[in-house]
Amino acid sequence: MKEQQRKSALQVNSGVEQPSNVNAESVKHIREKRKNKIIANDYTKEILKGNRTILSQAITLVESTLPEHQNLSREIVEACLLHSGNSIRIGISGVPGVGKSTFIEAFGKQLTKQGYKLAVLAIDPSSEKSKGSILGDKTRMEDLANDPNAYIRPSPSSGTLGGVARKTREAIILCEAAGFNVIFVETVGVGQSETVVNHMVDMFLLLMLAGAGDELQGIKRGIMEMADIIAINKADGTNIKKAEIAATEYRNALHLFPANESGWIPQVVTCSAITNHGIIELAELTNQYFEKVKQSDYFKIRRNFQAKYWMYEVIFEKLKENFFNQPDIKSKLNEMEQKVLSGEISSVAAANIIVSKL
Ligand code: GDP
């Protein structure tokens, strides 16, 4: 009988015991990942339809520091990535008071009038302290904010410049997936943030004032070198002549700079965000820039370079974060700090000891 049972196909084998080493954490992780994929798909569907409420919620997830939000936002960004990239990305910078928000409103309205769909994002290194000094104020760009073809998103207000930059880059992807085909990334003219913005846009537009002097405007030579277009703003009223003179001076100064890799010769124009002088011409010049860089393939080369650049930036950011968050590194840091301060050990030796704990 026993022999018969063993040969029968209906025989019930004793079950294989669940190995004790199946990690409950990894099971939870897999479940969470599956759940996130489903939720992310729902978000993505709505974003692709151009649902702004969902787009805003997704950007909020990107900006969140909660790990569960970060995991979900990563899935959403990955899903949207396939539908992104079809836009022109323009960095706009200038010192506070140069007229950035007024200009963005005037220039933005010109572009939406021409049928473009515009998203305005921002990188504001000062916002950590001031809780969002650019674009944080809802009354700014009121006209543009009410334009159905425009979407304005305040600057993420916390994190390191690198962290904020990652969030803005991901917001660009989400906005493009939502159908925005022109992206403005605004930043204040303080130096470092321009370089970061320049690594995520296709064209860099620098706003300047007449008669203020470079030093006064806090604009470093390196930033001027990045500019594809310099616009001398507030060229209205009694300021028109001064603006024209300043434009000539800047044109002369730009001749001294090395030629731009793109083959595009940086242009200097005057404009007024109040009277709209020069705004149509600026839109035309922007078109010419994109025609030129797309023809020469520079557009693609620059985007590829940026994709690689951001991969390394995220690696650096993550390594730093992981390293400094390790409890034993934290305590060792305290200990070494004291030793360095008391002169017991040199900074380099202390750093080597800490890094050797990796
Ligand atoms: P932001 O700090 O660079 O964003 O500058 P705002 O857009 O807030 O402008 C600062 C001030 O300059 C405001 O009082 C604006 O009204 C004024 N302004 C901006 N653009 C122009 C312009 O083209 N002409 C004149 N005359 N004033 C302007």
mmCIF file of C-alpha atoms and ligand atoms in Angstrom:
data_model
loop_
_atom_site.group_PDB
_atom_site.id
_atom_site.type_symbol
_atom_site.label_atom_id
_atom_site.label_comp_id
_atom_site.label_asym_id
_atom_site.label_seq_id
_atom_site.Cartn_x
_atom_site.Cartn_y
_atom_site.Cartn_z
ATOM 1 C CA MET A 1 0.000 0.000 0.000
ATOM 2 C CA LYS A 2 2.785 2.367 0.991
ATOM 3 C CA GLU A 3 4.638 1.502 -2.214
ATOM 4 C CA GLN A 4 1.469 2.219 -4.230
ATOM 5 C CA GLN A 5 1.042 5.616 -2.601
ATOM 6 C CA ARG A 6 4.587 6.565 -3.385
ATOM 7 C CA LYS A 7 4.125 5.773 -7.083
ATOM 8 C CA SER A 8 0.781 7.547 -7.361
ATOM 9 C CA ALA A 9 0.776 10.969 -8.968
ATOM 10 C CA LEU A 10 -1.704 12.019 -6.328
ATOM 11 C CA GLN A 11 0.772 11.464 -3.582
ATOM 12 C CA VAL A 12 1.182 14.452 -1.355
ATOM 13 C CA ASN A 13 4.782 15.236 -0.689
ATOM 14 C CA SER A 14 5.680 16.718 2.614
ATOM 15 C CA GLY A 15 6.010 20.442 2.128
ATOM 16 C CA VAL A 16 9.306 22.224 1.859
ATOM 17 C CA GLU A 17 9.788 24.293 4.931
ATOM 18 C CA GLN A 18 10.158 28.011 4.461
ATOM 19 C CA PRO A 19 13.870 28.641 4.814
ATOM 20 C CA SER A 20 14.470 30.655 7.934
ATOM 21 C CA ASN A 21 16.783 33.013 6.067
ATOM 22 C CA VAL A 22 14.077 34.613 3.845
ATOM 23 C CA ASN A 23 14.476 38.195 4.856
ATOM 24 C CA ALA A 24 11.216 39.766 5.970
ATOM 25 C CA GLU A 25 12.648 43.157 5.080
ATOM 26 C CA SER A 26 13.361 42.231 1.479
ATOM 27 C CA VAL A 27 9.880 40.730 1.102
ATOM 28 C CA LYS A 28 8.459 44.015 2.377
ATOM 29 C CA HIS A 29 10.720 45.892 -0.025
ATOM 30 C CA ILE A 30 9.552 43.838 -3.027
ATOM 31 C CA ARG A 31 5.911 44.358 -2.038
ATOM 32 C CA GLU A 32 6.451 48.078 -1.645
ATOM 33 C CA LYS A 33 8.174 48.256 -5.026
ATOM 34 C CA ARG A 34 5.265 46.456 -6.699
ATOM 35 C CA LYS A 35 2.744 48.710 -5.014
ATOM 36 C CA ASN A 36 4.751 51.780 -6.002
ATOM 37 C CA LYS A 37 4.851 50.652 -9.630
ATOM 38 C CA ILE A 38 1.058 50.475 -9.683
ATOM 39 C CA ILE A 39 0.610 53.874 -8.020
ATOM 40 C CA ALA A 40 3.338 55.365 -10.248
ATOM 41 C CA ASN A 41 1.487 54.107 -13.333
ATOM 42 C CA ASP A 42 -1.660 55.903 -12.190
ATOM 43 C CA TYR A 43 0.296 59.104 -11.632
ATOM 44 C CA THR A 44 2.021 58.790 -15.002
ATOM 45 C CA LYS A 45 -1.248 58.275 -16.876
ATOM 46 C CA GLU A 46 -2.637 61.491 -15.408
ATOM 47 C CA ILE A 47 0.587 63.431 -15.994
ATOM 48 C CA LEU A 48 0.597 62.337 -19.641
ATOM 49 C CA LYS A 49 -2.949 63.675 -19.932
ATOM 50 C CA GLY A 50 -1.654 67.018 -18.692
ATOM 51 C CA ASN A 51 -3.385 66.849 -15.293
ATOM 52 C CA ARG A 52 -1.729 69.744 -13.426
ATOM 53 C CA THR A 53 -2.960 68.777 -9.984
ATOM 54 C CA ILE A 54 -1.323 65.371 -10.310
ATOM 55 C CA LEU A 55 1.782 66.952 -11.869
ATOM 56 C CA SER A 56 2.088 69.248 -8.829
ATOM 57 C CA GLN A 57 1.589 66.325 -6.464
ATOM 58 C CA ALA A 58 4.268 64.331 -8.272
ATOM 59 C CA ILE A 59 6.713 67.255 -8.023
ATOM 60 C CA THR A 60 5.913 67.485 -4.301
ATOM 61 C CA LEU A 61 6.853 63.803 -3.985
ATOM 62 C CA VAL A 62 10.111 64.512 -5.839
ATOM 63 C CA GLU A 63 10.848 67.305 -3.374
ATOM 64 C CA SER A 64 9.936 65.279 -0.293
ATOM 65 C CA THR A 65 12.657 63.953 1.969
ATOM 66 C CA LEU A 66 10.554 61.011 3.216
ATOM 67 C CA PRO A 67 12.054 57.734 1.933
ATOM 68 C CA GLU A 68 8.646 56.318 0.905
ATOM 69 C CA HIS A 69 7.938 59.467 -1.148
ATOM 70 C CA GLN A 70 11.375 59.280 -2.710
ATOM 71 C CA ASN A 71 10.859 55.644 -3.695
ATOM 72 C CA LEU A 72 7.508 56.422 -5.267
ATOM 73 C CA SER A 73 8.750 59.549 -7.036
ATOM 74 C CA ARG A 74 11.650 57.564 -8.482
ATOM 75 C CA GLU A 75 9.155 55.188 -10.114
ATOM 76 C CA ILE A 76 7.110 58.090 -11.473
ATOM 77 C CA VAL A 77 10.159 59.851 -12.902
ATOM 78 C CA GLU A 78 11.365 56.598 -14.495
ATOM 79 C CA ALA A 79 7.955 56.061 -16.098
ATOM 80 C CA CYS A 80 7.801 59.669 -17.341
ATOM 81 C CA LEU A 81 11.355 59.614 -18.678
ATOM 82 C CA LEU A 82 10.206 57.798 -21.822
ATOM 83 C CA HIS A 83 7.877 60.700 -22.580
ATOM 84 C CA SER A 84 10.301 63.507 -21.746
ATOM 85 C CA GLY A 85 12.989 65.383 -23.617
ATOM 86 C CA ASN A 86 10.750 67.002 -26.206
ATOM 87 C CA SER A 87 11.219 70.555 -25.115
ATOM 88 C CA ILE A 88 13.588 73.436 -25.219
ATOM 89 C CA ARG A 89 15.097 74.207 -21.807
ATOM 90 C CA ILE A 90 16.169 77.753 -21.096
ATOM 91 C CA GLY A 91 18.086 78.962 -18.038
ATOM 92 C CA ILE A 92 17.303 82.556 -17.028
ATOM 93 C CA SER A 93 19.484 84.386 -14.561
ATOM 94 C CA GLY A 94 20.314 87.820 -13.245
ATOM 95 C CA VAL A 95 20.777 89.552 -9.918
ATOM 96 C CA PRO A 96 17.752 90.298 -7.698
ATOM 97 C CA GLY A 97 15.970 93.376 -9.007
ATOM 98 C CA VAL A 98 17.142 92.989 -12.606
ATOM 99 C CA GLY A 99 13.540 92.165 -13.490
ATOM 100 C CA LYS A 100 13.566 88.372 -13.838
ATOM 101 C CA SER A 101 9.981 87.695 -12.835
ATOM 102 C CA THR A 102 8.650 90.656 -14.852
ATOM 103 C CA PHE A 103 10.725 89.492 -17.817
ATOM 104 C CA ILE A 104 9.649 85.862 -17.490
ATOM 105 C CA GLU A 105 6.065 87.017 -17.509
ATOM 106 C CA ALA A 106 6.536 89.143 -20.656
ATOM 107 C CA PHE A 107 8.702 86.624 -22.518
ATOM 108 C CA GLY A 108 6.583 83.708 -21.326
ATOM 109 C CA LYS A 109 3.377 85.324 -22.533
ATOM 110 C CA GLN A 110 4.970 85.953 -25.918
ATOM 111 C CA LEU A 111 5.830 82.242 -26.188
ATOM 112 C CA THR A 112 2.400 81.003 -25.074
ATOM 113 C CA LYS A 113 0.865 83.419 -27.605
ATOM 114 C CA GLN A 114 2.919 81.642 -30.261
ATOM 115 C CA GLY A 115 1.380 78.340 -29.121
ATOM 116 C CA TYR A 116 4.091 77.040 -26.838
ATOM 117 C CA LYS A 117 3.292 75.382 -23.521
ATOM 118 C CA LEU A 118 5.578 76.818 -20.869
ATOM 119 C CA ALA A 119 6.653 75.512 -17.459
ATOM 120 C CA VAL A 120 8.621 77.830 -15.164
ATOM 121 C CA LEU A 121 10.829 76.200 -12.513
ATOM 122 C CA ALA A 122 13.413 77.731 -10.243
ATOM 123 C CA ILE A 123 16.620 77.050 -8.385
ATOM 124 C CA ASP A 124 17.056 79.381 -5.496
ATOM 125 C CA PRO A 125 20.066 78.819 -3.261
ATOM 126 C CA SER A 126 18.845 81.517 -0.856
ATOM 127 C CA SER A 127 15.486 79.884 -0.298
ATOM 128 C CA GLU A 128 16.766 77.540 2.390
ATOM 129 C CA LYS A 129 17.170 80.519 4.691
ATOM 130 C CA SER A 130 14.407 82.752 3.420
ATOM 131 C CA LYS A 131 11.957 79.907 2.751
ATOM 132 C CA GLY A 132 11.652 80.615 -0.943
ATOM 133 C CA SER A 133 12.539 84.049 -2.132
ATOM 134 C CA ILE A 134 12.016 83.445 -5.825
ATOM 135 C CA LEU A 135 8.709 82.243 -7.093
ATOM 136 C CA GLY A 136 7.591 81.556 -3.553
ATOM 137 C CA ASP A 137 5.381 84.583 -3.611
ATOM 138 C CA LYS A 138 2.108 83.722 -5.331
ATOM 139 C CA THR A 139 1.449 87.289 -6.463
ATOM 140 C CA ARG A 140 4.463 87.247 -8.774
ATOM 141 C CA MET A 141 3.765 86.498 -12.430
ATOM 142 C CA GLU A 142 0.054 86.638 -11.847
ATOM 143 C CA ASP A 143 -0.749 87.015 -15.539
ATOM 144 C CA LEU A 144 1.370 84.075 -16.530
ATOM 145 C CA ALA A 145 0.052 81.990 -13.634
ATOM 146 C CA ASN A 146 -3.457 82.457 -15.033
ATOM 147 C CA ASP A 147 -2.410 81.551 -18.573
ATOM 148 C CA PRO A 148 -3.775 78.076 -19.405
ATOM 149 C CA ASN A 149 -0.613 77.359 -21.402
ATOM 150 C CA ALA A 150 1.734 78.121 -18.539
ATOM 151 C CA TYR A 151 2.624 76.310 -15.336
ATOM 152 C CA ILE A 152 4.638 77.968 -12.576
ATOM 153 C CA ARG A 153 6.265 75.997 -9.825
ATOM 154 C CA PRO A 154 7.983 77.646 -6.845
ATOM 155 C CA SER A 155 11.553 76.692 -6.034
ATOM 156 C CA PRO A 156 12.080 73.670 -3.766
ATOM 157 C CA SER A 157 12.906 75.317 -0.488
ATOM 158 C CA SER A 158 15.246 72.924 1.227
ATOM 159 C CA GLY A 159 18.376 70.914 0.665
ATOM 160 C CA THR A 160 21.848 71.395 -0.689
ATOM 161 C CA LEU A 161 22.326 73.019 -4.074
ATOM 162 C CA GLY A 162 23.060 69.549 -5.491
ATOM 163 C CA GLY A 163 19.890 68.157 -3.946
ATOM 164 C CA VAL A 164 17.755 71.048 -5.172
ATOM 165 C CA ALA A 165 19.269 70.667 -8.633
ATOM 166 C CA ARG A 166 18.304 66.976 -8.738
ATOM 167 C CA LYS A 167 14.749 67.860 -7.779
ATOM 168 C CA THR A 168 14.563 70.549 -10.469
ATOM 169 C CA ARG A 169 15.908 68.160 -13.082
ATOM 170 C CA GLU A 170 13.286 65.602 -12.163
ATOM 171 C CA ALA A 171 10.611 68.310 -12.231
ATOM 172 C CA ILE A 172 11.743 69.124 -15.797
ATOM 173 C CA ILE A 173 11.153 65.490 -16.791
ATOM 174 C CA LEU A 174 7.678 65.489 -15.242
ATOM 175 C CA CYS A 175 6.733 68.805 -16.888
ATOM 176 C CA GLU A 176 7.897 67.564 -20.288
ATOM 177 C CA ALA A 177 5.864 64.380 -19.877
ATOM 178 C CA ALA A 178 2.871 66.613 -19.090
ATOM 179 C CA GLY A 179 3.313 68.237 -22.505
ATOM 180 C CA PHE A 180 5.217 71.422 -21.708
ATOM 181 C CA ASN A 181 7.549 72.115 -24.609
ATOM 182 C CA VAL A 182 9.390 75.139 -23.235
ATOM 183 C CA ILE A 183 10.941 74.967 -19.771
ATOM 184 C CA PHE A 184 12.367 78.022 -18.032
ATOM 185 C CA VAL A 185 14.689 77.448 -15.096
ATOM 186 C CA GLU A 186 15.117 80.682 -13.182
ATOM 187 C CA THR A 187 17.946 81.364 -10.766
ATOM 188 C CA VAL A 188 19.432 84.351 -8.980
ATOM 189 C CA GLY A 189 22.821 85.627 -10.029
ATOM 190 C CA VAL A 190 25.080 84.475 -7.264
ATOM 191 C CA GLY A 191 27.527 82.277 -9.144
ATOM 192 C CA GLN A 192 27.274 78.635 -8.199
ATOM 193 C CA SER A 193 23.636 78.117 -9.060
ATOM 194 C CA GLU A 194 24.139 79.396 -12.624
ATOM 195 C CA THR A 195 26.676 76.683 -13.273
ATOM 196 C CA VAL A 196 24.253 74.099 -11.946
ATOM 197 C CA VAL A 197 21.436 75.472 -14.120
ATOM 198 C CA ASN A 198 23.704 75.595 -17.144
ATOM 199 C CA HIS A 199 24.128 71.834 -16.756
ATOM 200 C CA MET A 200 20.411 71.221 -17.148
ATOM 201 C CA VAL A 201 19.386 73.625 -19.915
ATOM 202 C CA ASP A 202 19.988 73.969 -23.655
ATOM 203 C CA MET A 203 20.332 77.736 -23.665
ATOM 204 C CA PHE A 204 21.403 80.252 -21.047
ATOM 205 C CA LEU A 205 19.912 83.737 -21.021
ATOM 206 C CA LEU A 206 21.477 86.356 -18.774
ATOM 207 C CA LEU A 207 19.592 89.499 -17.809
ATOM 208 C CA MET A 208 21.674 92.580 -17.090
ATOM 209 C CA LEU A 209 21.106 96.236 -16.312
ATOM 210 C CA ALA A 210 22.648 99.242 -18.000
ATOM 211 C CA GLY A 211 25.124 101.313 -16.106
ATOM 212 C CA ALA A 212 25.333 99.101 -13.071
ATOM 213 C CA GLY A 213 28.850 97.784 -13.770
ATOM 214 C CA ASP A 214 29.686 94.104 -13.661
ATOM 215 C CA GLU A 215 30.923 94.241 -10.098
ATOM 216 C CA LEU A 216 27.741 95.891 -8.947
ATOM 217 C CA GLN A 217 25.689 93.236 -10.672
ATOM 218 C CA GLY A 218 27.727 90.505 -9.062
ATOM 219 C CA ILE A 219 28.164 88.833 -12.408
ATOM 220 C CA LYS A 220 31.406 86.957 -12.756
ATOM 221 C CA ARG A 221 33.190 86.583 -16.063
ATOM 222 C CA GLY A 222 32.525 82.839 -15.985
ATOM 223 C CA ILE A 223 28.789 83.454 -15.936
ATOM 224 C CA MET A 224 28.962 85.853 -18.861
ATOM 225 C CA GLU A 225 30.924 83.213 -20.733
ATOM 226 C CA MET A 226 28.059 80.772 -20.231
ATOM 227 C CA ALA A 227 25.495 83.141 -21.720
ATOM 228 C CA ASP A 228 24.070 82.413 -25.170
ATOM 229 C CA ILE A 229 22.030 85.595 -25.043
ATOM 230 C CA ILE A 230 22.575 88.646 -22.841
ATOM 231 C CA ALA A 231 19.523 90.872 -22.559
ATOM 232 C CA ILE A 232 19.953 94.364 -21.131
ATOM 233 C CA ASN A 233 16.619 94.774 -19.375
ATOM 234 C CA LYS A 234 14.713 97.951 -18.438
ATOM 235 C CA ALA A 235 15.489 99.535 -21.809
ATOM 236 C CA ASP A 236 12.608 101.985 -21.507
ATOM 237 C CA GLY A 237 12.010 105.679 -20.785
ATOM 238 C CA THR A 238 15.188 107.590 -20.135
ATOM 239 C CA ASN A 239 17.095 104.327 -19.891
ATOM 240 C CA ILE A 240 16.924 103.397 -23.608
ATOM 241 C CA LYS A 241 20.128 105.170 -24.619
ATOM 242 C CA LYS A 242 22.080 103.844 -21.649
ATOM 243 C CA ALA A 243 20.886 100.314 -22.436
ATOM 244 C CA GLU A 244 22.076 100.615 -26.051
ATOM 245 C CA ILE A 245 25.497 101.814 -24.919
ATOM 246 C CA ALA A 246 25.730 98.967 -22.406
ATOM 247 C CA ALA A 247 24.751 96.476 -25.138
ATOM 248 C CA THR A 248 27.599 97.710 -27.341
ATOM 249 C CA GLU A 249 30.015 97.418 -24.424
ATOM 250 C CA TYR A 250 28.951 93.866 -23.704
ATOM 251 C CA ARG A 251 29.199 92.935 -27.393
ATOM 252 C CA ASN A 252 32.779 94.194 -27.383
ATOM 253 C CA ALA A 253 33.543 92.339 -24.162
ATOM 254 C CA LEU A 254 32.142 89.080 -25.539
ATOM 255 C CA HIS A 255 34.552 89.258 -28.483
ATOM 256 C CA LEU A 256 37.363 88.709 -26.002
ATOM 257 C CA PHE A 257 35.904 85.406 -24.833
ATOM 258 C CA PRO A 258 36.846 82.096 -26.429
ATOM 259 C CA ALA A 259 34.446 80.892 -29.140
ATOM 260 C CA ASN A 260 31.472 78.922 -27.897
ATOM 261 C CA GLU A 261 31.553 75.160 -28.611
ATOM 262 C CA SER A 262 28.065 75.343 -30.067
ATOM 263 C CA GLY A 263 29.122 77.464 -33.015
ATOM 264 C CA TRP A 264 26.576 80.049 -31.882
ATOM 265 C CA ILE A 265 27.871 83.571 -31.434
ATOM 266 C CA PRO A 266 26.454 84.948 -28.160
ATOM 267 C CA GLN A 267 24.096 87.831 -28.838
ATOM 268 C CA VAL A 268 23.484 90.977 -26.816
ATOM 269 C CA VAL A 269 20.083 92.656 -27.073
ATOM 270 C CA THR A 270 18.089 95.254 -25.178
ATOM 271 C CA CYS A 271 14.576 94.717 -23.898
ATOM 272 C CA SER A 272 11.939 96.014 -21.568
ATOM 273 C CA ALA A 273 9.707 93.673 -19.651
ATOM 274 C CA ILE A 274 7.404 96.640 -18.990
ATOM 275 C CA THR A 275 6.956 98.088 -22.525
ATOM 276 C CA ASN A 276 7.614 94.748 -24.250
ATOM 277 C CA HIS A 277 10.355 96.355 -26.340
ATOM 278 C CA GLY A 278 12.585 93.629 -27.804
ATOM 279 C CA ILE A 279 10.500 90.732 -26.513
ATOM 280 C CA ILE A 280 9.288 89.516 -29.931
ATOM 281 C CA GLU A 281 12.857 89.859 -31.233
ATOM 282 C CA LEU A 282 14.104 87.777 -28.302
ATOM 283 C CA ALA A 283 11.654 85.005 -29.131
ATOM 284 C CA GLU A 284 12.914 85.137 -32.725
ATOM 285 C CA LEU A 285 16.554 85.025 -31.584
ATOM 286 C CA THR A 286 15.756 82.047 -29.355
ATOM 287 C CA ASN A 287 14.327 80.244 -32.378
ATOM 288 C CA GLN A 288 17.461 80.995 -34.368
ATOM 289 C CA TYR A 289 19.614 79.622 -31.524
ATOM 290 C CA PHE A 290 17.709 76.347 -31.411
ATOM 291 C CA GLU A 291 17.735 76.004 -35.208
ATOM 292 C CA LYS A 292 21.496 76.449 -35.183
ATOM 293 C CA VAL A 293 22.300 74.028 -32.341
ATOM 294 C CA LYS A 294 19.903 71.376 -33.600
ATOM 295 C CA GLN A 295 21.400 71.586 -37.075
ATOM 296 C CA SER A 296 24.935 71.243 -35.774
ATOM 297 C CA ASP A 297 23.983 68.380 -33.416
ATOM 298 C CA TYR A 298 25.311 70.407 -30.487
ATOM 299 C CA PHE A 299 21.848 70.195 -28.900
ATOM 300 C CA LYS A 300 22.102 66.406 -28.686
ATOM 301 C CA ILE A 301 25.752 66.378 -27.698
ATOM 302 C CA ARG A 302 25.036 68.796 -24.847
ATOM 303 C CA ARG A 303 22.062 66.774 -23.575
ATOM 304 C CA ASN A 304 24.117 63.565 -23.657
ATOM 305 C CA PHE A 305 26.929 65.244 -21.801
ATOM 306 C CA GLN A 306 24.432 66.479 -19.202
ATOM 307 C CA ALA A 307 22.891 63.021 -18.761
ATOM 308 C CA LYS A 308 26.338 61.624 -17.963
ATOM 309 C CA TYR A 309 27.195 64.567 -15.751
ATOM 310 C CA TRP A 310 24.027 64.100 -13.652
ATOM 311 C CA MET A 311 24.647 60.391 -13.247
ATOM 312 C CA TYR A 312 27.943 61.203 -11.540
ATOM 313 C CA GLU A 313 26.420 64.063 -9.559
ATOM 314 C CA VAL A 314 23.772 61.744 -8.116
ATOM 315 C CA ILE A 315 26.436 59.144 -7.293
ATOM 316 C CA PHE A 316 28.499 61.771 -5.440
ATOM 317 C CA GLU A 317 25.435 63.068 -3.612
ATOM 318 C CA LYS A 318 24.324 59.570 -2.550
ATOM 319 C CA LEU A 319 27.802 58.498 -1.472
ATOM 320 C CA LYS A 320 28.148 61.610 0.634
ATOM 321 C CA GLU A 321 24.720 61.170 2.183
ATOM 322 C CA ASN A 322 25.243 57.479 2.961
ATOM 323 C CA PHE A 323 28.709 58.075 4.340
ATOM 324 C CA PHE A 324 27.787 60.892 6.699
ATOM 325 C CA ASN A 325 24.637 59.119 7.894
ATOM 326 C CA GLN A 326 26.476 56.063 9.186
ATOM 327 C CA PRO A 327 26.358 56.087 13.012
ATOM 328 C CA ASP A 328 29.968 54.935 13.493
ATOM 329 C CA ILE A 329 31.185 57.557 11.013
ATOM 330 C CA LYS A 330 29.216 60.202 12.885
ATOM 331 C CA SER A 331 30.795 59.335 16.216
ATOM 332 C CA LYS A 332 34.261 59.019 14.687
ATOM 333 C CA LEU A 333 33.807 62.435 13.106
ATOM 334 C CA ASN A 334 33.078 63.969 16.491
ATOM 335 C CA GLU A 335 36.122 62.348 17.996
ATOM 336 C CA MET A 336 38.397 63.403 15.127
ATOM 337 C CA GLU A 337 37.044 66.936 15.127
ATOM 338 C CA GLN A 338 38.078 67.304 18.768
ATOM 339 C CA LYS A 339 41.517 65.884 18.039
ATOM 340 C CA VAL A 340 42.018 68.249 15.116
ATOM 341 C CA LEU A 341 40.881 71.232 17.189
ATOM 342 C CA SER A 342 43.209 70.371 20.049
ATOM 343 C CA GLY A 343 46.107 69.997 17.626
ATOM 344 C CA GLU A 344 46.588 66.334 18.504
ATOM 345 C CA ILE A 345 46.292 65.280 14.891
ATOM 346 C CA SER A 346 46.394 67.004 11.481
ATOM 347 C CA SER A 347 43.263 67.530 9.370
ATOM 348 C CA VAL A 348 44.583 65.229 6.649
ATOM 349 C CA ALA A 349 45.470 62.438 9.080
ATOM 350 C CA ALA A 350 42.024 62.724 10.706
ATOM 351 C CA ALA A 351 40.297 62.611 7.315
ATOM 352 C CA ASN A 352 42.330 59.533 6.334
ATOM 353 C CA ILE A 353 41.336 57.722 9.531
ATOM 354 C CA ILE A 354 37.653 58.455 8.922
ATOM 355 C CA VAL A 355 37.741 57.506 5.255
ATOM 356 C CA SER A 356 39.559 54.262 6.079
ATOM 357 C CA LYS A 357 36.401 53.238 7.971
ATOM 358 C CA LEU A 358 34.586 52.964 4.618
HETATM 359 P P1 GDP B 1 13.662 90.124 -9.950
HETATM 360 O O1 GDP B 1 14.046 90.322 -8.527
HETATM 361 O O2 GDP B 1 14.878 89.981 -10.807
HETATM 362 O O3 GDP B 1 12.682 89.006 -10.152
HETATM 363 O O4 GDP B 1 12.977 91.482 -10.432
HETATM 364 P P2 GDP B 1 11.445 91.896 -10.552
HETATM 365 O O5 GDP B 1 10.839 91.308 -11.770
HETATM 366 O O6 GDP B 1 10.768 91.626 -9.265
HETATM 367 O O7 GDP B 1 11.582 93.436 -10.813
HETATM 368 C C1 GDP B 1 12.211 94.326 -9.910
HETATM 369 C C2 GDP B 1 11.702 95.715 -10.146
HETATM 370 O O8 GDP B 1 12.077 96.181 -11.445
HETATM 371 C C3 GDP B 1 10.182 95.840 -10.093
HETATM 372 O O9 GDP B 1 9.837 97.050 -9.448
HETATM 373 C C4 GDP B 1 9.776 95.878 -11.545
HETATM 374 O O10 GDP B 1 8.574 96.579 -11.768
HETATM 375 C C5 GDP B 1 10.935 96.586 -12.181
HETATM 376 N N1 GDP B 1 11.113 96.180 -13.579
HETATM 377 C C6 GDP B 1 11.197 94.914 -14.050
HETATM 378 N N2 GDP B 1 11.374 94.920 -15.385
HETATM 379 C C7 GDP B 1 11.392 96.211 -15.763
HETATM 380 C C8 GDP B 1 11.559 96.874 -17.036
HETATM 381 O O11 GDP B 1 11.708 96.280 -18.101
HETATM 382 N N3 GDP B 1 11.550 98.237 -17.018
HETATM 383 C C9 GDP B 1 11.403 98.960 -15.878
HETATM 384 N N4 GDP B 1 11.409 100.281 -15.975
HETATM 385 N N5 GDP B 1 11.246 98.368 -14.681
HETATM 386 C C10 GDP B 1 11.243 97.022 -14.621
#
